[in-house]
PDB file of C-alpha atoms in Angstrom:
ATOM      1  CA  MET A   1       0.000   0.000   0.000  1.00 60.00           C
ATOM      2  CA  ARG A   2       1.407   3.390  -0.992  1.00 74.00           C
ATOM      3  CA  ILE A   3       1.552   6.295   1.460  1.00 77.00           C
ATOM      4  CA  LEU A   4       0.192   8.800  -1.102  1.00 74.00           C
ATOM      5  CA  ASP A   5      -2.223   7.701  -3.839  1.00 77.00           C
ATOM      6  CA  SER A   6      -2.995   9.400  -7.196  1.00 78.00           C
ATOM      7  CA  LYS A   7      -5.751  11.601  -5.683  1.00 76.00           C
ATOM      8  CA  GLY A   8      -3.467  13.094  -2.984  1.00 73.00           C
ATOM      9  CA  ARG A   9      -4.836  11.051  -0.106  1.00 79.00           C
ATOM     10  CA  LEU A  10      -2.741   9.640   2.715  1.00 76.00           C
ATOM     11  CA  PHE A  11      -3.129   5.858   2.902  1.00 77.00           C
ATOM     12  CA  GLY A  12      -6.128   6.231   0.569  1.00 75.00           C
ATOM     13  CA  LYS A  13      -8.309   7.837   3.293  1.00 82.00           C
ATOM     14  CA  ILE A  14      -7.295  11.411   4.264  1.00 82.00           C
ATOM     15  CA  ASN A  15      -6.920  14.267   1.760  1.00 84.00           C
ATOM     16  CA  LEU A  16      -3.760  16.363   2.311  1.00 79.00           C
ATOM     17  CA  LEU A  17      -5.630  19.670   1.832  1.00 82.00           C
ATOM     18  CA  ASP A  18      -8.216  18.683   4.440  1.00 85.00           C
ATOM     19  CA  LEU A  19      -5.461  17.658   6.846  1.00 84.00           C
ATOM     20  CA  GLY A  20      -3.679  21.013   6.316  1.00 88.00           C
ATOM     21  CA  ALA A  21      -6.895  22.979   6.907  1.00 92.00           C
ATOM     22  CA  ALA A  22      -7.639  21.019  10.085  1.00 92.00           C
ATOM     23  CA  LEU A  23      -4.115  21.697  11.408  1.00 94.00           C
ATOM     24  CA  VAL A  24      -4.447  25.452  10.714  1.00 95.00           C
ATOM     25  CA  ILE A  25      -7.809  25.576  12.548  1.00 95.00           C
ATOM     26  CA  LEU A  26      -6.355  23.637  15.474  1.00 94.00           C
ATOM     27  CA  LEU A  27      -3.351  25.978  15.700  1.00 93.00           C
ATOM     28  CA  VAL A  28      -5.621  29.051  15.635  1.00 91.00           C
ATOM     29  CA  ILE A  29      -7.770  27.654  18.458  1.00 90.00           C
ATOM     30  CA  VAL A  30      -4.680  26.804  20.511  1.00 87.00           C
ATOM     31  CA  GLY A  31      -3.284  30.295  19.831  1.00 86.00           C
ATOM     32  CA  ILE A  32      -6.449  32.013  20.980  1.00 85.00           C
ATOM     33  CA  PHE A  33      -7.018  30.076  24.201  1.00 83.00           C
ATOM     34  CA  ILE A  34      -3.498  29.083  25.289  1.00 82.00           C
ATOM     35  CA  PHE A  35      -1.564  32.193  24.224  1.00 75.00           C
ATOM     36  CA  PRO A  36      -4.101  35.059  24.204  1.00 68.00           C
ATOM     37  CA  GLY A  37      -1.459  37.806  24.121  1.00 65.00           C
ATOM     38  CA  THR A  38      -1.346  41.010  26.125  1.00 58.00           C
ATOM     39  CA  SER A  39      -4.507  42.783  27.179  1.00 56.00           C
ATOM     40  CA  GLY A  40      -5.125  46.403  26.333  1.00 52.00           C
ATOM     41  CA  SER A  41      -4.043  48.385  23.346  1.00 52.00           C
ATOM     42  CA  VAL A  42      -0.856  50.171  22.493  1.00 48.00           C
ATOM     43  CA  ALA A  43      -2.725  53.486  22.806  1.00 52.00           C
ATOM     44  CA  GLN A  44      -2.973  52.948  26.574  1.00 55.00           C
ATOM     45  CA  VAL A  45       0.779  52.975  27.132  1.00 58.00           C
ATOM     46  CA  GLY A  46       1.853  55.963  29.207  1.00 61.00           C
ATOM     47  CA  THR A  47      -1.558  56.597  30.747  1.00 71.00           C
ATOM     48  CA  LYS A  48      -2.704  56.388  34.326  1.00 81.00           C
ATOM     49  CA  THR A  49      -6.144  55.589  35.682  1.00 86.00           C
ATOM     50  CA  VAL A  50      -7.634  58.038  38.179  1.00 89.00           C
ATOM     51  CA  PRO A  51     -11.072  58.630  39.707  1.00 91.00           C
ATOM     52  CA  ILE A  52     -13.098  61.194  37.781  1.00 91.00           C
ATOM     53  CA  GLU A  53     -16.237  63.217  38.481  1.00 93.00           C
ATOM     54  CA  VAL A  54     -18.176  64.654  35.557  1.00 93.00           C
ATOM     55  CA  ASP A  55     -20.883  67.275  36.064  1.00 95.00           C
ATOM     56  CA  LEU A  56     -23.674  67.239  33.476  1.00 94.00           C
ATOM     57  CA  VAL A  57     -26.594  69.549  32.917  1.00 94.00           C
ATOM     58  CA  VAL A  58     -29.878  68.329  31.441  1.00 91.00           C
ATOM     59  CA  ARG A  59     -31.985  71.128  29.989  1.00 90.00           C
ATOM     60  CA  GLY A  60     -35.629  70.770  29.079  1.00 86.00           C
ATOM     61  CA  LEU A  61     -36.150  67.058  29.697  1.00 87.00           C
ATOM     62  CA  ASN A  62     -39.794  66.441  28.883  1.00 87.00           C
ATOM     63  CA  VAL A  63     -41.150  64.184  31.600  1.00 85.00           C
ATOM     64  CA  ARG A  64     -44.555  64.149  33.252  1.00 85.00           C
ATOM     65  CA  ASP A  65     -43.343  62.886  36.632  1.00 81.00           C
ATOM     66  CA  PRO A  66     -39.608  63.109  37.419  1.00 80.00           C
ATOM     67  CA  GLU A  67     -40.156  60.825  40.419  1.00 80.00           C
ATOM     68  CA  GLN A  68     -40.749  57.921  37.982  1.00 78.00           C
ATOM     69  CA  LEU A  69     -37.126  58.291  36.818  1.00 78.00           C
ATOM     70  CA  PHE A  70     -35.881  58.065  40.383  1.00 79.00           C
ATOM     71  CA  LYS A  71     -37.911  54.921  41.176  1.00 78.00           C
ATOM     72  CA  GLN A  72     -36.320  52.936  38.328  1.00 72.00           C
ATOM     73  CA  GLY A  73     -32.662  53.378  39.332  1.00 70.00           C
ATOM     74  CA  PHE A  74     -31.901  56.901  38.113  1.00 80.00           C
ATOM     75  CA  SER A  75     -30.957  58.068  41.588  1.00 81.00           C
ATOM     76  CA  LYS A  76     -28.012  58.889  43.823  1.00 85.00           C
ATOM     77  CA  GLY A  77     -25.925  55.764  44.311  1.00 83.00           C
ATOM     78  CA  GLY A  78     -27.372  54.113  41.209  1.00 85.00           C
ATOM     79  CA  LYS A  79     -25.780  53.469  37.842  1.00 89.00           C
ATOM     80  CA  THR A  80     -26.567  54.608  34.329  1.00 89.00           C
ATOM     81  CA  ASN A  81     -25.370  53.524  30.906  1.00 91.00           C
ATOM     82  CA  VAL A  82     -23.332  56.180  29.122  1.00 92.00           C
ATOM     83  CA  ILE A  83     -22.844  56.601  25.383  1.00 91.00           C
ATOM     84  CA  ILE A  84     -20.175  59.102  24.311  1.00 89.00           C
ATOM     85  CA  ARG A  85     -20.015  60.095  20.626  1.00 87.00           C
ATOM     86  CA  ASN A  86     -22.132  57.075  19.672  1.00 87.00           C
ATOM     87  CA  GLN A  87     -19.640  54.768  21.424  1.00 87.00           C
ATOM     88  CA  PRO A  88     -21.057  52.833  24.393  1.00 88.00           C
ATOM     89  CA  TYR A  89     -18.867  53.319  27.451  1.00 88.00           C
ATOM     90  CA  GLY A  90     -20.778  51.102  29.868  1.00 88.00           C
ATOM     91  CA  GLN A  91     -22.154  51.789  33.297  1.00 90.00           C
ATOM     92  CA  ILE A  92     -21.016  54.654  35.469  1.00 91.00           C
ATOM     93  CA  GLY A  93     -22.053  55.599  38.986  1.00 90.00           C
ATOM     94  CA  ILE A  94     -24.393  58.485  39.788  1.00 90.00           C
ATOM     95  CA  LYS A  95     -22.916  60.513  42.647  1.00 92.00           C
ATOM     96  CA  SER A  96     -25.657  63.133  42.888  1.00 91.00           C
ATOM     97  CA  ILE A  97     -28.782  64.436  41.164  1.00 90.00           C
ATOM     98  CA  GLN A  98     -30.203  67.883  41.732  1.00 90.00           C
ATOM     99  CA  GLN A  99     -33.468  68.921  40.133  1.00 87.00           C
ATOM    100  CA  LEU A 100     -33.157  72.555  39.124  1.00 87.00           C
ATOM    101  CA  GLU A 101     -36.045  74.934  39.618  1.00 86.00           C
ATOM    102  CA  ARG A 102     -37.623  76.244  36.403  1.00 84.00           C
ATOM    103  CA  THR A 103     -37.538  80.029  36.255  1.00 85.00           C
ATOM    104  CA  VAL A 104     -38.637  82.807  33.912  1.00 88.00           C
ATOM    105  CA  THR A 105     -37.194  86.259  33.461  1.00 91.00           C
ATOM    106  CA  VAL A 106     -39.680  89.034  34.172  1.00 93.00           C
ATOM    107  CA  PRO A 107     -38.981  92.621  33.098  1.00 94.00           C
ATOM    108  CA  GLN A 108     -39.695  95.174  35.798  1.00 93.00           C
ATOM    109  CA  PRO A 109     -41.189  98.667  35.319  1.00 94.00           C
ATOM    110  CA  ASP A 110     -37.849 100.298  36.160  1.00 94.00           C
ATOM    111  CA  GLY A 111     -36.130  98.412  33.275  1.00 92.00           C
ATOM    112  CA  SER A 112     -34.424  95.765  35.376  1.00 94.00           C
ATOM    113  CA  VAL A 113     -35.048  92.038  35.012  1.00 95.00           C
ATOM    114  CA  LYS A 114     -35.891  89.585  37.781  1.00 92.00           C
ATOM    115  CA  GLU A 115     -35.674  85.830  37.694  1.00 91.00           C
ATOM    116  CA  LEU A 116     -38.788  84.309  39.245  1.00 88.00           C
ATOM    117  CA  THR A 117     -40.117  80.780  39.695  1.00 86.00           C
ATOM    118  CA  ASP A 118     -42.104  79.597  36.678  1.00 83.00           C
ATOM    119  CA  PRO A 119     -45.796  79.725  37.768  1.00 83.00           C
ATOM    120  CA  ARG A 120     -47.095  77.426  35.009  1.00 79.00           C
ATOM    121  CA  SER A 121     -48.628  74.227  36.367  1.00 76.00           C
ATOM    122  CA  ASN A 122     -48.674  72.355  33.043  1.00 77.00           C
ATOM    123  CA  ASN A 123     -44.944  72.616  32.435  1.00 77.00           C
ATOM    124  CA  TYR A 124     -43.571  69.132  31.791  1.00 82.00           C
ATOM    125  CA  SER A 125     -40.029  70.313  31.205  1.00 84.00           C
ATOM    126  CA  THR A 126     -37.432  69.570  33.863  1.00 87.00           C
ATOM    127  CA  ASP A 127     -33.774  70.528  34.341  1.00 88.00           C
ATOM    128  CA  PHE A 128     -31.213  68.441  36.234  1.00 89.00           C
ATOM    129  CA  LEU A 129     -27.655  68.848  37.447  1.00 93.00           C
ATOM    130  CA  LEU A 130     -25.953  65.423  37.591  1.00 92.00           C
ATOM    131  CA  THR A 131     -22.595  64.315  38.913  1.00 93.00           C
ATOM    132  CA  LEU A 132     -21.270  61.002  37.580  1.00 93.00           C
ATOM    133  CA  GLU A 133     -18.258  59.239  39.061  1.00 93.00           C
ATOM    134  CA  GLY A 134     -16.012  56.565  37.642  1.00 90.00           C
ATOM    135  CA  LYS A 135     -12.467  55.776  36.520  1.00 91.00           C
ATOM    136  CA  ALA A 136     -10.794  57.501  33.583  1.00 89.00           C
ATOM    137  CA  GLN A 137      -7.467  57.155  31.884  1.00 89.00           C
ATOM    138  CA  VAL A 138      -5.503  60.373  31.682  1.00 88.00           C
ATOM    139  CA  ASN A 139      -3.071  61.056  28.856  1.00 84.00           C
ATOM    140  CA  ASP A 140      -1.478  64.202  27.411  1.00 83.00           C
ATOM    141  CA  SER A 141      -4.726  65.373  25.794  1.00 83.00           C
ATOM    142  CA  GLY A 142      -6.922  64.918  28.887  1.00 85.00           C
ATOM    143  CA  PRO A 143      -9.209  62.330  30.490  1.00 88.00           C
ATOM    144  CA  VAL A 144     -10.536  59.420  28.428  1.00 88.00           C
ATOM    145  CA  LEU A 145     -13.583  57.270  29.241  1.00 86.00           C
ATOM    146  CA  GLY A 146     -13.562  54.086  27.182  1.00 82.00           C
ATOM    147  CA  ASN A 147     -12.101  55.263  23.880  1.00 83.00           C
ATOM    148  CA  SER A 148     -13.580  58.779  23.979  1.00 86.00           C
ATOM    149  CA  LYS A 149     -11.984  61.938  25.291  1.00 88.00           C
ATOM    150  CA  VAL A 150     -14.083  63.833  27.831  1.00 90.00           C
ATOM    151  CA  LYS A 151     -14.228  67.588  27.356  1.00 91.00           C
ATOM    152  CA  ILE A 152     -16.485  70.363  28.633  1.00 93.00           C
ATOM    153  CA  GLY A 153     -19.377  70.908  26.236  1.00 92.00           C
ATOM    154  CA  MET A 154     -19.507  67.309  24.996  1.00 91.00           C
ATOM    155  CA  PRO A 155     -22.875  65.574  24.896  1.00 93.00           C
ATOM    156  CA  PHE A 156     -23.348  62.388  26.917  1.00 92.00           C
ATOM    157  CA  GLU A 157     -26.268  60.097  26.150  1.00 93.00           C
ATOM    158  CA  LEU A 158     -27.680  58.538  29.311  1.00 91.00           C
ATOM    159  CA  GLU A 159     -29.751  55.384  29.047  1.00 89.00           C
ATOM    160  CA  GLY A 160     -31.535  53.231  31.571  1.00 85.00           C
ATOM    161  CA  PHE A 161     -34.633  51.154  32.209  1.00 83.00           C
ATOM    162  CA  ASN A 162     -37.154  53.898  31.436  1.00 83.00           C
ATOM    163  CA  TYR A 163     -35.107  56.787  30.041  1.00 86.00           C
ATOM    164  CA  ASN A 164     -32.807  57.825  27.217  1.00 89.00           C
ATOM    165  CA  PHE A 165     -31.738  61.478  26.973  1.00 91.00           C
ATOM    166  CA  ASN A 166     -28.750  63.720  26.325  1.00 93.00           C
ATOM    167  CA  ALA A 167     -26.841  65.874  28.771  1.00 93.00           C
ATOM    168  CA  SER A 168     -23.913  68.287  28.343  1.00 94.00           C
ATOM    169  CA  VAL A 169     -20.654  68.176  30.282  1.00 94.00           C
ATOM    170  CA  ILE A 170     -20.157  71.375  32.301  1.00 95.00           C
ATOM    171  CA  ASP A 171     -17.289  70.374  34.609  1.00 94.00           C
ATOM    172  CA  ILE A 172     -14.656  67.645  34.971  1.00 93.00           C
ATOM    173  CA  ARG A 173     -12.768  66.927  38.184  1.00 92.00           C
ATOM    174  CA  LEU A 174      -9.885  64.462  38.414  1.00 89.00           C
ATOM    175  CA  GLN A 175      -8.801  63.120  41.781  1.00 82.00           C
ATOM    176  CA  ASP A 176      -5.052  62.496  41.784  1.00 72.00           C
ATOM    177  CA  LYS A 177      -3.879  59.522  43.763  1.00 53.00           C
TER     178      LYS A 177
END
């Protein structure tokens, strides 16, 4: 019996091309699970991870009852999903939420302007001041959450069980360790 027949089969049973493909697949599987390589990307070299607090302002959120947001996890000590520049970051902690009072500017007879509480009872627009806390990598160009730089004025999309809205960054605080 010959080792290799006229059709390229070993001992008349196994095709050499099939054997080669099976060996390549086996080596790839071994390479993935046995030798996975280093974690992280090259872009993270030279960065340090520090705690970060990000203040956000939400203007004109249309909601009938803001308390419904708070009952479903959008509260101090809770977590919210954050999307920065259409890139999901993941969950980040909510340090504080402050509901801002709605006001209107009222001109006075002497020409001055006063800011007074909005008297309308059917106003379903709410403003919030949020503080989120998490861990950020800091490099030469500033703090980075996930793969997105965090800068004042950037929009954050916040998403949870019963909400999805945008907020703007108004302050960033890094705690150095």
